[in-house]
Amino acid sequence: MLFTDRRQLVLLLLPAALLLVVFALAPVVQVALYSFQDIDYAADTARWVGLENYVTLFGDWFFRVDIGNTVKFAVVASLVQVALGTGLALLLNREFRGRGAVLSVVVYPMMLSTLVCSAIWRSWFHYDVGILNGALTWLHLPRVAWLSDPGLALWSVMLVDTWQWTPMTTLIVLAGLQSIPPEVVEAARTDGARPWVLLTRIVLPLVRGQIFLALLLRLIDTFKLFDKVYALTGGGPGNATETMSMYVYQKGFKFFDVGLAAAASVVMMAIACGLCAVYAAQAMRGSSK
């Protein structure tokens, strides 16, 4: 149905626009204003301090460590998940008996909520009765303090995130693989292309867009990591697993330093918007082809 009257179009778009303003734009503007203020909830006062919160934020050693933890987690976890997901997609792209059952098992972790996944892995990580340390003991190897060792805790959280979200990258890449015309692969085989050449010169370049899309989606998601850290380690031991989201939570809801928490939120939002801009550019480039 075509609408020739612009007023009809405006009326149709107005409810969605109002919802966007009320639930998306207004909170963002409010947080941005809070980041320039020193807010005292007890006295119900707010004092304009300009860039003081940002100066304090970037001078805070804990925040710089949290940025490092966040970037490390986002980059490493995303790359590992995309690599594993691509490998699984290549395996599942072949026809074999029980393929549907295997695909269901592979996708299953993604169907669970984050808190359920965290509860499962927290029991597996248990130092005394966990499955992982039980397997190490059976192999006559020393037990590992998975969540209480500062040098290992962040990697353990990465393992949980990889277990849960690798299936998503698998599905994205698998969809790309199944969209490749069979004639292209058959023509390459007829010309004598070896399996490795077929994979690296034909198959992977054809699904490069899907791989890049999966990588961007995982980067955006892992960058705002909060729930797994909160459920597994609470940011500890020390601040070994504390991320930028945890920093915002602690400053805003534990120490009630709303201005500093808002400033950290604005920094997070700026980085996330940059990643989203890359994702949007990639999506529009793909749709234009």
Coordinates of C-alpha atoms in Angstrom, one line a residue:
M1 CA 0.0 0.0 0.0
L2 CA 1.4 3.4 -1.0
F3 CA 0.9 6.5 1.1
T4 CA 0.7 9.7 -0.8
D5 CA -0.1 11.9 2.2
R6 CA 3.0 12.7 4.3
R7 CA 0.8 13.2 7.3
Q8 CA -0.2 9.5 7.2
L9 CA 3.5 8.5 7.2
V10 CA 4.2 10.8 10.1
L11 CA 1.3 9.4 12.1
L12 CA 2.4 5.9 11.4
L13 CA 6.0 6.7 12.5
L14 CA 5.1 8.9 15.5
P15 CA 4.5 6.1 18.1
A16 CA 7.8 4.4 17.3
A17 CA 9.6 7.8 17.3
L18 CA 8.1 8.7 20.7
L19 CA 9.2 5.3 22.2
L20 CA 12.7 5.9 20.8
V21 CA 12.9 9.3 22.4
V22 CA 11.5 8.3 25.7
F23 CA 13.3 5.0 26.2
A24 CA 16.6 5.5 24.3
L25 CA 17.5 9.1 23.6
A26 CA 16.3 10.7 26.8
P27 CA 18.3 8.4 29.1
V28 CA 21.4 8.9 27.0
V29 CA 21.1 12.7 27.3
Q30 CA 20.4 12.4 31.0
V31 CA 23.5 10.3 31.6
A32 CA 25.6 12.7 29.5
L33 CA 24.4 15.6 31.7
Y34 CA 25.1 13.6 34.9
S35 CA 28.7 13.1 33.7
F36 CA 29.3 16.8 34.1
Q37 CA 27.8 17.0 37.6
D38 CA 28.7 16.1 41.2
I39 CA 25.5 14.6 42.5
D40 CA 24.8 14.1 46.1
Y41 CA 21.7 11.9 46.6
A42 CA 21.7 12.3 50.4
A43 CA 21.5 16.0 50.2
D44 CA 19.5 15.9 46.9
T45 CA 21.8 18.4 45.3
A46 CA 23.8 18.5 42.0
R47 CA 26.7 20.7 41.3
W48 CA 28.1 21.4 37.8
V49 CA 31.8 20.4 37.6
G50 CA 32.4 20.4 33.9
L51 CA 35.1 17.9 32.8
E52 CA 36.2 17.1 36.4
N53 CA 34.6 13.6 36.4
Y54 CA 36.4 12.7 33.2
V55 CA 39.8 13.9 34.5
T56 CA 39.2 11.8 37.6
L57 CA 38.1 8.9 35.6
F58 CA 41.1 8.7 33.3
G59 CA 43.4 9.3 36.3
D60 CA 41.9 6.3 38.1
W61 CA 44.2 3.4 38.0
F62 CA 41.3 0.9 38.5
F63 CA 39.5 2.3 35.4
R64 CA 42.6 2.0 33.2
V65 CA 42.9 -1.6 34.4
D66 CA 39.2 -2.2 33.7
I67 CA 39.7 -0.9 30.2
G68 CA 42.6 -3.3 29.6
N69 CA 40.5 -6.2 31.0
T70 CA 37.6 -5.3 28.7
V71 CA 39.6 -4.9 25.6
K72 CA 41.5 -8.1 26.3
F73 CA 38.4 -10.0 26.9
A74 CA 36.5 -8.6 23.9
V75 CA 39.4 -9.2 21.4
V76 CA 40.5 -12.6 22.5
A77 CA 37.1 -14.1 23.2
S78 CA 35.7 -12.7 19.9
L79 CA 38.5 -14.1 17.8
V80 CA 38.5 -17.5 19.5
Q81 CA 34.7 -17.7 19.1
V82 CA 34.7 -16.8 15.4
A83 CA 37.6 -19.2 14.7
L84 CA 35.9 -22.1 16.5
G85 CA 32.5 -21.2 15.0
T86 CA 34.0 -21.2 11.5
G87 CA 35.6 -24.6 12.1
L88 CA 32.3 -26.0 13.4
A89 CA 30.4 -24.5 10.5
L90 CA 32.7 -26.1 8.0
L91 CA 32.2 -29.5 9.7
L92 CA 28.4 -29.1 9.8
N93 CA 28.2 -28.0 6.2
R94 CA 28.8 -31.6 5.2
E95 CA 26.1 -34.2 5.0
F96 CA 26.5 -37.1 7.5
R97 CA 24.3 -39.3 9.6
G98 CA 23.1 -37.6 12.7
R99 CA 23.9 -34.1 11.5
G100 CA 20.7 -32.6 12.8
A101 CA 21.3 -34.1 16.3
V102 CA 24.9 -32.8 16.3
L103 CA 23.7 -29.3 15.3
S104 CA 21.2 -29.3 18.1
V105 CA 23.9 -30.2 20.6
V106 CA 26.2 -27.5 19.3
V107 CA 23.5 -24.8 19.5
Y108 CA 22.2 -25.9 22.9
P109 CA 24.5 -23.7 25.1
M110 CA 23.2 -20.5 23.3
M111 CA 19.6 -21.4 24.3
L112 CA 20.5 -21.2 28.0
S113 CA 20.4 -17.9 30.0
T114 CA 23.7 -16.4 31.1
L115 CA 23.0 -17.0 34.8
V116 CA 22.3 -20.7 34.1
C117 CA 25.5 -21.0 32.1
S118 CA 27.4 -19.3 34.9
A119 CA 25.9 -21.6 37.5
I120 CA 26.8 -24.7 35.5
W121 CA 30.4 -23.5 35.0
R122 CA 30.8 -22.3 38.6
S123 CA 30.1 -25.8 39.8
W124 CA 32.5 -27.2 37.2
F125 CA 35.2 -24.7 38.3
H126 CA 34.8 -25.7 42.0
Y127 CA 38.3 -26.3 43.5
D128 CA 37.3 -29.4 45.5
V129 CA 34.4 -31.0 43.8
G130 CA 34.3 -29.5 40.3
I131 CA 34.4 -31.7 37.2
L132 CA 37.5 -30.0 35.7
N133 CA 39.7 -30.4 38.8
G134 CA 38.3 -33.9 39.2
A135 CA 39.5 -34.7 35.7
L136 CA 42.9 -33.2 36.5
T137 CA 43.2 -35.3 39.7
W138 CA 42.3 -38.4 37.7
L139 CA 45.1 -37.6 35.3
H140 CA 47.5 -37.1 38.4
L141 CA 47.8 -33.4 37.7
P142 CA 47.5 -30.6 40.2
R143 CA 44.2 -28.8 40.8
V144 CA 43.7 -25.4 39.4
A145 CA 42.1 -22.4 41.1
W146 CA 40.1 -21.4 38.1
L147 CA 38.2 -18.4 39.5
S148 CA 40.4 -17.4 42.4
D149 CA 43.8 -17.2 40.6
P150 CA 44.3 -13.6 39.4
G151 CA 46.2 -14.8 36.4
L152 CA 43.6 -17.3 35.3
A153 CA 40.2 -15.9 36.4
L154 CA 39.7 -13.8 33.3
W155 CA 40.6 -16.6 31.0
S156 CA 38.1 -18.8 32.8
V157 CA 35.3 -16.3 32.2
M158 CA 36.4 -16.2 28.5
L159 CA 36.0 -20.0 28.5
V160 CA 32.4 -19.8 29.7
D161 CA 31.6 -17.0 27.2
T162 CA 33.1 -19.1 24.4
W163 CA 31.1 -22.1 25.3
Q164 CA 27.9 -20.2 25.3
W165 CA 28.3 -18.0 22.2
T166 CA 30.4 -19.9 19.8
P167 CA 27.2 -21.5 18.5
M168 CA 26.0 -18.1 17.3
T169 CA 29.1 -17.6 15.1
T170 CA 28.6 -21.2 13.9
L171 CA 25.1 -20.4 12.7
I172 CA 26.1 -17.2 11.0
V173 CA 29.0 -18.7 9.1
L174 CA 27.0 -21.9 8.3
A175 CA 24.3 -19.8 6.7
G176 CA 26.9 -18.2 4.5
L177 CA 28.4 -21.5 3.6
Q178 CA 25.0 -22.9 2.6
S179 CA 24.4 -19.9 0.4
I180 CA 27.4 -20.7 -1.8
P181 CA 26.3 -22.1 -5.2
P182 CA 27.3 -25.8 -5.4
E183 CA 28.4 -25.2 -9.0
V184 CA 31.2 -22.9 -7.9
V185 CA 32.7 -25.6 -5.6
E186 CA 32.2 -28.3 -8.2
A187 CA 33.9 -26.2 -10.9
A188 CA 36.9 -25.7 -8.7
R189 CA 37.2 -29.4 -8.0
T190 CA 36.9 -30.2 -11.7
D191 CA 39.8 -27.8 -12.3
G192 CA 41.9 -29.8 -9.9
A193 CA 41.8 -27.5 -6.8
R194 CA 43.1 -29.3 -3.7
P195 CA 41.0 -29.2 -0.5
W196 CA 43.2 -26.6 1.2
V197 CA 43.2 -24.4 -1.9
L198 CA 39.4 -24.8 -2.3
L199 CA 39.0 -23.8 1.4
T200 CA 41.3 -20.8 1.5
R201 CA 40.9 -19.4 -2.1
I202 CA 37.2 -20.0 -2.7
V203 CA 35.1 -21.0 0.3
L204 CA 36.4 -18.7 3.0
P205 CA 36.5 -15.6 0.7
L206 CA 32.9 -16.2 -0.2
V207 CA 31.8 -16.2 3.4
R208 CA 34.2 -13.3 4.5
G209 CA 31.2 -11.0 5.0
Q210 CA 29.5 -13.5 7.4
I211 CA 32.7 -14.0 9.3
F212 CA 33.3 -10.3 9.7
L213 CA 29.6 -9.8 10.8
A214 CA 30.0 -12.5 13.4
L215 CA 33.2 -10.9 14.7
L216 CA 31.6 -7.5 15.0
L217 CA 28.6 -8.8 16.8
R218 CA 30.7 -10.7 19.3
L219 CA 33.0 -7.6 19.8
I220 CA 30.0 -5.4 20.6
D221 CA 28.5 -8.0 22.9
T222 CA 31.7 -9.0 24.8
F223 CA 32.7 -5.3 25.2
K224 CA 29.7 -4.7 27.4
L225 CA 30.2 -7.9 29.5
F226 CA 28.7 -7.7 32.9
D227 CA 26.5 -10.6 33.8
K228 CA 29.0 -13.4 33.6
V229 CA 31.6 -11.5 35.6
Y230 CA 29.0 -10.6 38.2
A231 CA 27.8 -14.2 38.5
L232 CA 31.2 -16.0 38.4
T233 CA 33.7 -13.7 40.1
G234 CA 32.1 -10.4 41.1
G235 CA 35.1 -8.7 39.5
G236 CA 37.6 -10.5 41.6
P237 CA 40.0 -11.7 42.7
G238 CA 41.0 -8.2 43.3
N239 CA 40.0 -6.5 40.1
A240 CA 41.4 -9.2 37.8
T241 CA 38.1 -9.7 36.0
E242 CA 36.6 -6.3 36.6
T243 CA 35.3 -4.8 33.3
M244 CA 34.1 -1.3 32.4
S245 CA 30.5 -2.4 33.1
M246 CA 31.5 -3.6 36.5
Y247 CA 33.2 -0.3 37.2
V248 CA 30.0 1.6 36.3
Y249 CA 28.0 -0.7 38.5
Q250 CA 30.3 -0.4 41.5
K251 CA 30.7 3.4 41.3
G252 CA 27.0 4.1 40.7
F253 CA 25.3 1.5 42.9
K254 CA 27.8 0.7 45.6
F255 CA 29.6 4.0 46.2
F256 CA 26.9 6.3 44.8
D257 CA 29.3 8.3 42.8
V258 CA 26.8 9.0 40.0
G259 CA 28.8 11.6 38.2
L260 CA 31.8 9.3 37.8
A261 CA 29.7 6.3 36.9
A262 CA 27.9 8.4 34.2
A263 CA 31.3 9.6 32.8
A264 CA 32.4 6.0 32.5
S265 CA 29.1 5.1 30.8
V266 CA 29.6 7.9 28.3
V267 CA 33.1 6.5 27.5
M268 CA 31.7 3.0 27.1
M269 CA 28.9 4.4 24.9
A270 CA 31.3 6.2 22.7
I271 CA 33.4 3.1 22.1
A272 CA 30.3 1.0 21.5
C273 CA 28.9 3.5 19.0
G274 CA 32.2 3.3 17.1
L275 CA 31.8 -0.5 16.9
C276 CA 28.2 -0.2 15.9
A277 CA 29.1 2.3 13.2
V278 CA 31.5 -0.2 11.7
Y279 CA 28.8 -2.9 11.9
A280 CA 26.3 -0.6 10.2
A281 CA 28.8 0.3 7.4
Q282 CA 29.5 -3.4 6.8
A283 CA 25.8 -4.2 6.8
M284 CA 25.0 -1.4 4.3
R285 CA 28.0 -2.5 2.1
G286 CA 26.7 -6.0 2.1
S287 CA 23.2 -5.0 1.2
S288 CA 24.4 -2.8 -1.7
K289 CA 26.1 -5.8 -3.4

